[in-house]
Short mmCIF file of C-alpha atoms in Angstrom, two decimals:
data_model
loop_
_atom_site.label_atom_id
_atom_site.label_comp_id
_atom_site.label_asym_id
_atom_site.label_seq_id
_atom_site.Cartn_x
_atom_site.Cartn_y
_atom_site.Cartn_z
CA MET X 1 -65.56 -73.41 -113.53
CA THR X 2 -68.95 -71.77 -114.07
CA LYS X 3 -69.76 -68.97 -111.66
CA SER X 4 -73.50 -69.63 -111.76
CA LYS X 5 -73.38 -71.75 -108.61
CA TYR X 6 -72.29 -68.71 -106.60
CA ILE X 7 -74.33 -65.92 -108.20
CA PRO X 8 -76.06 -63.94 -105.41
CA ILE X 9 -79.81 -63.60 -105.04
CA ASP X 10 -81.20 -61.04 -107.49
CA ALA X 11 -82.82 -58.22 -105.51
CA SER X 12 -84.87 -57.22 -108.55
CA VAL X 13 -86.59 -60.60 -108.34
CA ILE X 14 -86.52 -61.53 -104.64
CA PRO X 15 -87.12 -58.62 -102.21
CA ARG X 16 -84.20 -57.52 -100.07
CA PHE X 17 -86.19 -57.97 -96.88
CA SER X 18 -86.77 -61.69 -97.45
CA GLY X 19 -84.60 -64.72 -96.86
CA ILE X 20 -81.62 -65.38 -94.60
CA ALA X 21 -79.10 -62.52 -94.49
CA THR X 22 -75.68 -63.23 -95.97
CA PHE X 23 -72.97 -60.79 -96.99
CA MET X 24 -74.32 -59.03 -100.10
CA ARG X 25 -76.83 -61.88 -100.55
CA THR X 26 -74.12 -64.26 -101.70
CA LYS X 27 -74.49 -68.00 -101.34
CA SER X 28 -73.65 -69.45 -97.94
CA ALA X 29 -70.97 -72.11 -98.31
CA GLU X 30 -68.30 -73.99 -96.42
CA PRO X 31 -64.75 -72.98 -97.38
CA CYS X 32 -63.57 -75.03 -100.35
CA GLU X 33 -61.19 -74.82 -103.30
CA GLU X 34 -63.95 -73.60 -105.64
CA ILE X 35 -64.26 -70.29 -103.77
CA ASP X 36 -62.01 -67.40 -104.79
CA ILE X 37 -63.16 -64.73 -102.34
CA GLY X 38 -64.57 -65.66 -98.94
CA LEU X 39 -66.72 -63.11 -97.12
CA CYS X 40 -66.61 -63.87 -93.43
CA GLY X 41 -67.15 -62.54 -89.94
CA VAL X 42 -64.79 -62.44 -86.98
CA PRO X 43 -67.11 -61.57 -84.05
CA PHE X 44 -64.28 -61.06 -81.54
CA ASP X 45 -64.35 -58.16 -79.08
CA ILE X 46 -62.42 -59.27 -76.02
CA GLY X 47 -59.31 -57.33 -77.04
CA VAL X 48 -60.64 -53.84 -76.27
CA ASN X 49 -59.92 -51.62 -73.29
CA TYR X 50 -62.95 -49.35 -73.59
CA ARG X 51 -66.32 -50.21 -75.15
CA ALA X 52 -67.19 -53.65 -76.46
CA GLY X 53 -69.93 -54.49 -78.98
CA THR X 54 -68.05 -55.26 -82.19
CA ARG X 55 -69.01 -58.94 -81.91
CA GLU X 56 -72.36 -57.83 -83.30
CA ALA X 57 -70.89 -56.39 -86.49
CA PRO X 58 -70.93 -59.46 -88.77
CA GLY X 59 -74.65 -59.96 -88.26
CA SER X 60 -75.42 -56.26 -88.62
CA VAL X 61 -73.32 -55.82 -91.77
CA ARG X 62 -74.85 -58.94 -93.31
CA HIS X 63 -78.27 -57.37 -92.83
CA ALA X 64 -77.16 -53.94 -94.12
CA SER X 65 -75.47 -55.47 -97.16
CA ARG X 66 -78.86 -56.50 -98.56
CA LEU X 67 -78.74 -53.03 -100.13
CA ILE X 68 -75.79 -53.88 -102.36
CA ARG X 69 -76.46 -54.72 -106.00
CA SER X 70 -74.13 -56.63 -108.30
CA VAL X 71 -72.48 -54.06 -110.61
CA HIS X 72 -70.01 -51.37 -109.54
CA PRO X 73 -71.43 -47.95 -110.53
CA THR X 74 -68.10 -46.40 -111.58
CA THR X 75 -65.83 -49.18 -112.81
CA GLY X 76 -68.59 -51.41 -114.16
CA ILE X 77 -66.99 -54.45 -112.49
CA GLU X 78 -69.35 -57.38 -111.98
CA PRO X 79 -67.43 -59.34 -109.34
CA TYR X 80 -69.77 -62.34 -109.25
CA LYS X 81 -69.17 -62.95 -112.96
CA LEU X 82 -65.40 -62.81 -112.47
CA CYS X 83 -65.00 -65.01 -109.39
CA ASN X 84 -66.69 -67.48 -107.10
CA ILE X 85 -67.63 -65.39 -104.09
CA ALA X 86 -69.45 -66.77 -101.06
CA ASP X 87 -70.34 -66.03 -97.47
CA ILE X 88 -68.22 -68.60 -95.65
CA GLY X 89 -69.59 -67.91 -92.18
CA ASP X 90 -67.71 -66.75 -89.10
CA ALA X 91 -64.29 -67.69 -87.78
CA PRO X 92 -64.65 -69.93 -84.71
CA LEU X 93 -63.80 -68.48 -81.31
CA ASN X 94 -64.44 -68.83 -77.60
CA PRO X 95 -65.77 -65.59 -76.06
CA LEU X 96 -64.49 -66.65 -72.62
CA ASP X 97 -60.99 -67.68 -73.71
CA PHE X 98 -58.82 -65.01 -75.34
CA ASP X 99 -55.81 -67.18 -76.16
CA LYS X 100 -57.90 -70.03 -77.53
CA SER X 101 -59.80 -67.59 -79.73
CA ILE X 102 -56.60 -66.18 -81.20
CA GLU X 103 -55.48 -69.73 -81.95
CA THR X 104 -58.72 -70.81 -83.62
CA ILE X 105 -58.96 -67.64 -85.69
CA THR X 106 -55.37 -68.14 -86.85
CA ASN X 107 -56.10 -71.72 -87.84
CA TYR X 108 -59.26 -70.65 -89.69
CA PHE X 109 -57.37 -68.19 -91.89
CA SER X 110 -54.47 -70.56 -92.36
CA ASN X 111 -56.98 -73.02 -93.80
CA LEU X 112 -58.38 -70.34 -96.11
CA LYS X 113 -54.85 -69.69 -97.37
CA SER X 114 -54.35 -73.39 -98.06
CA LEU X 115 -57.55 -73.35 -100.12
CA ASP X 116 -56.38 -70.22 -101.99
CA ILE X 117 -59.37 -68.24 -100.70
CA ARG X 118 -58.87 -64.50 -100.31
CA PRO X 119 -60.89 -63.40 -97.26
CA ILE X 120 -62.68 -60.13 -96.69
CA SER X 121 -63.60 -60.05 -93.03
CA ILE X 122 -65.95 -58.03 -90.91
CA GLY X 123 -64.66 -57.75 -87.34
CA GLY X 124 -64.58 -57.77 -84.45
CA ASP X 125 -62.22 -55.36 -82.80
CA HIS X 126 -58.86 -54.44 -84.26
CA THR X 127 -57.10 -57.28 -82.53
CA ILE X 128 -58.15 -59.53 -85.40
CA PRO X 129 -55.43 -58.63 -87.95
CA THR X 130 -52.92 -60.38 -85.70
CA PRO X 131 -54.41 -63.89 -86.06
CA ILE X 132 -55.50 -63.19 -89.64
CA LEU X 133 -51.97 -62.25 -90.70
CA ARG X 134 -50.56 -65.22 -88.81
CA GLY X 135 -52.78 -67.34 -91.00
CA LEU X 136 -52.23 -65.57 -94.31
CA ALA X 137 -48.67 -64.19 -94.17
CA SER X 138 -46.65 -66.71 -92.18
CA ASN X 139 -44.41 -67.54 -95.14
CA GLU X 140 -43.82 -64.05 -96.56
CA PRO X 141 -44.29 -60.55 -95.11
CA VAL X 142 -46.91 -58.40 -96.78
CA GLY X 143 -47.55 -54.73 -97.36
CA ILE X 144 -50.26 -53.06 -95.33
CA LEU X 145 -52.74 -50.30 -96.08
CA GLN X 146 -54.24 -49.30 -92.74
CA ILE X 147 -57.03 -46.73 -92.61
CA ASP X 148 -57.29 -45.82 -88.95
CA SER X 149 -57.31 -42.98 -86.47
CA HIS X 150 -54.81 -44.88 -84.30
CA ALA X 151 -51.42 -46.37 -85.25
CA ASP X 152 -51.90 -49.61 -83.25
CA THR X 153 -48.16 -49.83 -82.62
CA LEU X 154 -48.18 -49.87 -78.82
CA ASP X 155 -46.00 -52.54 -77.23
CA GLU X 156 -48.67 -53.37 -74.67
CA MET X 157 -51.92 -52.17 -73.21
CA CYS X 158 -53.25 -53.04 -69.77
CA GLY X 159 -50.32 -55.43 -69.39
CA THR X 160 -51.21 -57.44 -72.53
CA LYS X 161 -49.23 -57.80 -75.76
CA ILE X 162 -52.09 -58.75 -78.10
CA ASN X 163 -55.06 -56.40 -78.22
CA HIS X 164 -56.67 -53.83 -80.49
CA ALA X 165 -53.79 -51.35 -80.11
CA THR X 166 -50.78 -53.61 -80.83
CA PHE X 167 -51.32 -55.57 -84.04
CA MET X 168 -48.94 -53.52 -86.19
CA ARG X 169 -46.04 -53.94 -83.76
CA ARG X 170 -46.68 -57.66 -83.36
CA GLY X 171 -46.85 -58.01 -87.13
CA ILE X 172 -43.43 -56.43 -87.56
CA GLU X 173 -41.88 -58.46 -84.75
CA GLU X 174 -43.27 -61.72 -86.13
CA GLY X 175 -42.11 -61.02 -89.69
CA LEU X 176 -45.64 -60.84 -91.05
CA ILE X 177 -45.45 -57.23 -92.26
CA ASP X 178 -42.90 -55.52 -94.51
CA PRO X 179 -42.33 -52.15 -92.78
CA LYS X 180 -41.19 -50.47 -96.00
CA ARG X 181 -44.55 -51.29 -97.58
CA VAL X 182 -46.83 -49.92 -94.86
CA VAL X 183 -49.17 -46.98 -95.26
CA GLN X 184 -51.10 -45.73 -92.24
CA LEU X 185 -53.73 -43.19 -93.27
CA GLY X 186 -55.92 -40.92 -91.16
CA LEU X 187 -54.00 -40.93 -87.87
CA ARG X 188 -55.37 -38.38 -85.43
CA GLY X 189 -56.84 -38.00 -81.97
CA SER X 190 -55.24 -37.61 -78.57
CA ARG X 191 -52.37 -39.90 -77.61
CA PHE X 192 -51.21 -41.71 -74.49
CA ALA X 193 -47.71 -40.22 -74.74
CA PRO X 194 -45.71 -37.95 -77.08
CA ASP X 195 -43.93 -40.93 -78.63
CA ASP X 196 -46.77 -43.45 -78.87
CA ILE X 197 -46.70 -43.49 -82.69
CA GLN X 198 -42.91 -43.11 -82.99
CA TYR X 199 -42.49 -46.84 -83.60
CA GLY X 200 -43.88 -46.48 -87.10
CA TYR X 201 -41.55 -43.64 -88.04
CA ASP X 202 -38.57 -45.56 -86.63
CA ASN X 203 -39.44 -48.61 -88.73
CA GLY X 204 -39.96 -46.74 -92.00
CA PHE X 205 -43.75 -46.72 -92.23
CA THR X 206 -45.39 -44.20 -94.54
CA MET X 207 -47.59 -42.45 -91.98
CA ILE X 208 -50.16 -39.91 -93.15
CA THR X 209 -51.87 -38.12 -90.29
CA PHE X 210 -55.22 -36.60 -91.04
CA ASP X 211 -53.67 -33.12 -90.83
CA GLU X 212 -51.18 -34.15 -93.52
CA TYR X 213 -53.91 -35.80 -95.58
CA GLU X 214 -56.00 -32.63 -95.48
CA GLU X 215 -53.03 -30.54 -96.53
CA MET X 216 -51.83 -32.77 -99.40
CA GLY X 217 -55.26 -33.77 -100.70
CA ARG X 218 -56.64 -37.12 -101.78
CA ASP X 219 -54.88 -37.42 -105.14
CA ILE X 220 -51.40 -36.95 -103.69
CA ALA X 221 -52.20 -39.33 -100.84
CA ILE X 222 -53.28 -41.96 -103.36
CA LYS X 223 -49.99 -41.57 -105.24
CA LYS X 224 -48.08 -42.10 -101.99
CA ILE X 225 -50.14 -45.21 -101.28
CA GLN X 226 -49.51 -46.64 -104.75
CA GLN X 227 -45.78 -45.83 -104.67
CA THR X 228 -45.34 -47.40 -101.24
CA LEU X 229 -47.36 -50.58 -101.78
CA GLY X 230 -46.33 -51.31 -105.36
CA LYS X 231 -48.12 -54.29 -106.91
CA SER X 232 -46.96 -57.02 -104.53
CA ARG X 233 -48.83 -58.93 -101.83
CA THR X 234 -50.79 -56.52 -99.66
CA TYR X 235 -53.30 -56.72 -96.84
CA VAL X 236 -55.90 -53.98 -96.30
CA THR X 237 -57.25 -53.24 -92.84
CA ILE X 238 -59.89 -50.60 -92.23
CA ASP X 239 -60.70 -49.55 -88.70
CA ILE X 240 -64.06 -47.85 -89.08
CA ASP X 241 -62.95 -45.16 -86.62
CA GLY X 242 -60.61 -44.00 -89.38
CA LEU X 243 -63.74 -42.48 -90.89
CA ASP X 244 -65.33 -39.44 -89.30
CA PRO X 245 -67.87 -40.45 -86.62
CA SER X 246 -70.42 -38.03 -88.04
CA TYR X 247 -70.70 -40.64 -90.83
CA CYS X 248 -69.89 -43.75 -88.77
CA PRO X 249 -70.96 -43.25 -85.14
CA GLY X 250 -71.15 -46.98 -84.46
CA THR X 251 -67.64 -47.57 -83.18
CA ALA X 252 -66.09 -48.14 -79.80
CA VAL X 253 -63.50 -45.36 -79.93
CA PRO X 254 -64.85 -42.49 -82.05
CA GLU X 255 -62.33 -39.80 -83.04
CA ILE X 256 -63.66 -36.59 -84.57
CA GLY X 257 -62.15 -35.06 -87.70
CA GLY X 258 -61.69 -38.11 -89.93
CA ILE X 259 -61.93 -39.01 -93.59
CA THR X 260 -65.26 -39.29 -95.38
CA PRO X 261 -66.82 -42.49 -96.72
CA ARG X 262 -66.44 -41.00 -100.20
CA ASP X 263 -62.69 -40.64 -99.76
CA ALA X 264 -62.51 -44.22 -98.46
CA GLN X 265 -64.35 -45.45 -101.57
CA VAL X 266 -62.01 -43.66 -103.95
CA ILE X 267 -58.91 -44.79 -102.08
CA ILE X 268 -60.02 -48.43 -102.25
CA ARG X 269 -60.72 -48.07 -105.98
CA SER X 270 -57.16 -46.80 -106.44
CA LEU X 271 -55.87 -50.22 -105.33
CA MET X 272 -56.77 -51.78 -108.69
CA GLY X 273 -53.95 -54.01 -109.87
CA ILE X 274 -52.42 -54.63 -106.43
CA ASP X 275 -52.17 -58.23 -105.26
CA ILE X 276 -54.49 -57.97 -102.25
CA ILE X 277 -54.38 -61.22 -100.28
CA GLY X 278 -57.18 -60.25 -97.92
CA ALA X 279 -58.83 -57.43 -96.03
CA ASP X 280 -60.82 -56.62 -92.95
CA ILE X 281 -63.19 -53.91 -91.78
CA SER X 282 -63.09 -53.74 -88.01
CA GLU X 283 -64.39 -51.85 -84.97
CA VAL X 284 -67.98 -51.59 -86.22
CA ALA X 285 -70.11 -51.59 -83.07
CA PRO X 286 -73.78 -51.50 -84.12
CA CYS X 287 -75.06 -50.94 -80.58
CA TYR X 288 -73.81 -47.32 -80.66
CA ASP X 289 -75.56 -46.46 -83.92
CA PRO X 290 -79.36 -46.71 -83.91
CA THR X 291 -79.47 -45.39 -87.50
CA GLY X 292 -77.51 -48.35 -88.90
CA ILE X 293 -75.49 -46.12 -91.23
CA THR X 294 -72.17 -47.43 -89.88
CA SER X 295 -73.06 -50.96 -90.98
CA VAL X 296 -74.30 -49.65 -94.33
CA THR X 297 -70.96 -47.90 -94.84
CA ALA X 298 -69.03 -51.05 -93.89
CA ALA X 299 -71.13 -53.08 -96.34
CA ASN X 300 -70.38 -50.66 -99.16
CA LEU X 301 -66.65 -50.67 -98.41
CA MET X 302 -66.79 -54.47 -98.39
CA PHE X 303 -68.27 -54.35 -101.89
CA GLU X 304 -65.54 -51.95 -103.03
CA LEU X 305 -62.89 -54.37 -101.77
CA THR X 306 -64.69 -57.30 -103.39
CA CYS X 307 -64.65 -55.58 -106.78
CA VAL X 308 -60.95 -54.67 -106.59
CA ILE X 309 -59.90 -58.17 -105.52
CA ALA X 310 -62.18 -59.91 -108.05
CA ASP X 311 -60.75 -57.77 -110.84
CA ALA X 312 -57.18 -58.65 -109.81
CA ILE X 313 -57.95 -62.37 -109.63
CA SER X 314 -59.65 -62.30 -113.05
CA LYS X 315 -56.72 -60.52 -114.70
CA SER X 316 -54.24 -62.87 -113.04
CA ILE X 317 -56.10 -65.88 -114.44
CA LYS X 318 -56.14 -64.36 -117.93
CA ASN X 319 -52.40 -63.56 -117.80
CA ASN X 320 -51.59 -67.11 -116.76
#
């Protein structure tokens, strides 16, 4: 099918400041079988125990993503010529009903899976991988690349089992995640207890704290990521607090001493050839960043993910 129907607005012709904001100026469309990659928002922030505000991220990142052009500067990938890519709106939710929201988000992503759409989502707090994975990985556990300052493996927080600090444990318990194909990168910051990340070690995760990352260097870390994930079905989740808050201050739980946006870019590029079924960028809270650079960073990482996934889809089609 021709890709012309989904080619984004050309910023060299129509100014970036004009028109309705969509992710990277892609066409706005309802989910359908024509679409290969669906860019969407999940404006959910009722799973946090500290500062809210991530419900504003989809709108903010849509606006910031007006900056993004159509060709990757390093790889030369032109994702919109390889795949049908569209802004498919936001997952439905009820901001006054936690359980109902989890259910409707799950159903939304289950529908995307049935349409063979690979979603790249802007959260929302880091609760959202739980319903997303329930929708995308219910029939087969997937590998996980998690860039984050926190392991999100607590059993509960504030007496609740589903929140922004528990999705990895729930994913293992529910058979959504393959523990032998998990990489957690950038872990740091103070902890609730000495053993609050022990769950990952006990279950065979590849856990790279920021201290370890700094010591081994980016190239070795990338090799560990590639060796652990292999080429099979993988989900990528990026908590923006995995990046240093000097670059991304707009987040609810900033942790100093994190990775740089440059390192995040290169790490995402190293995922070329992996079967990525979807991804999210979460915990962007625009209200804490008057400069807007956090949303700009999230938009650029969204483009990096789009290029990697579009390349994989294109090569899969050619091989078949």
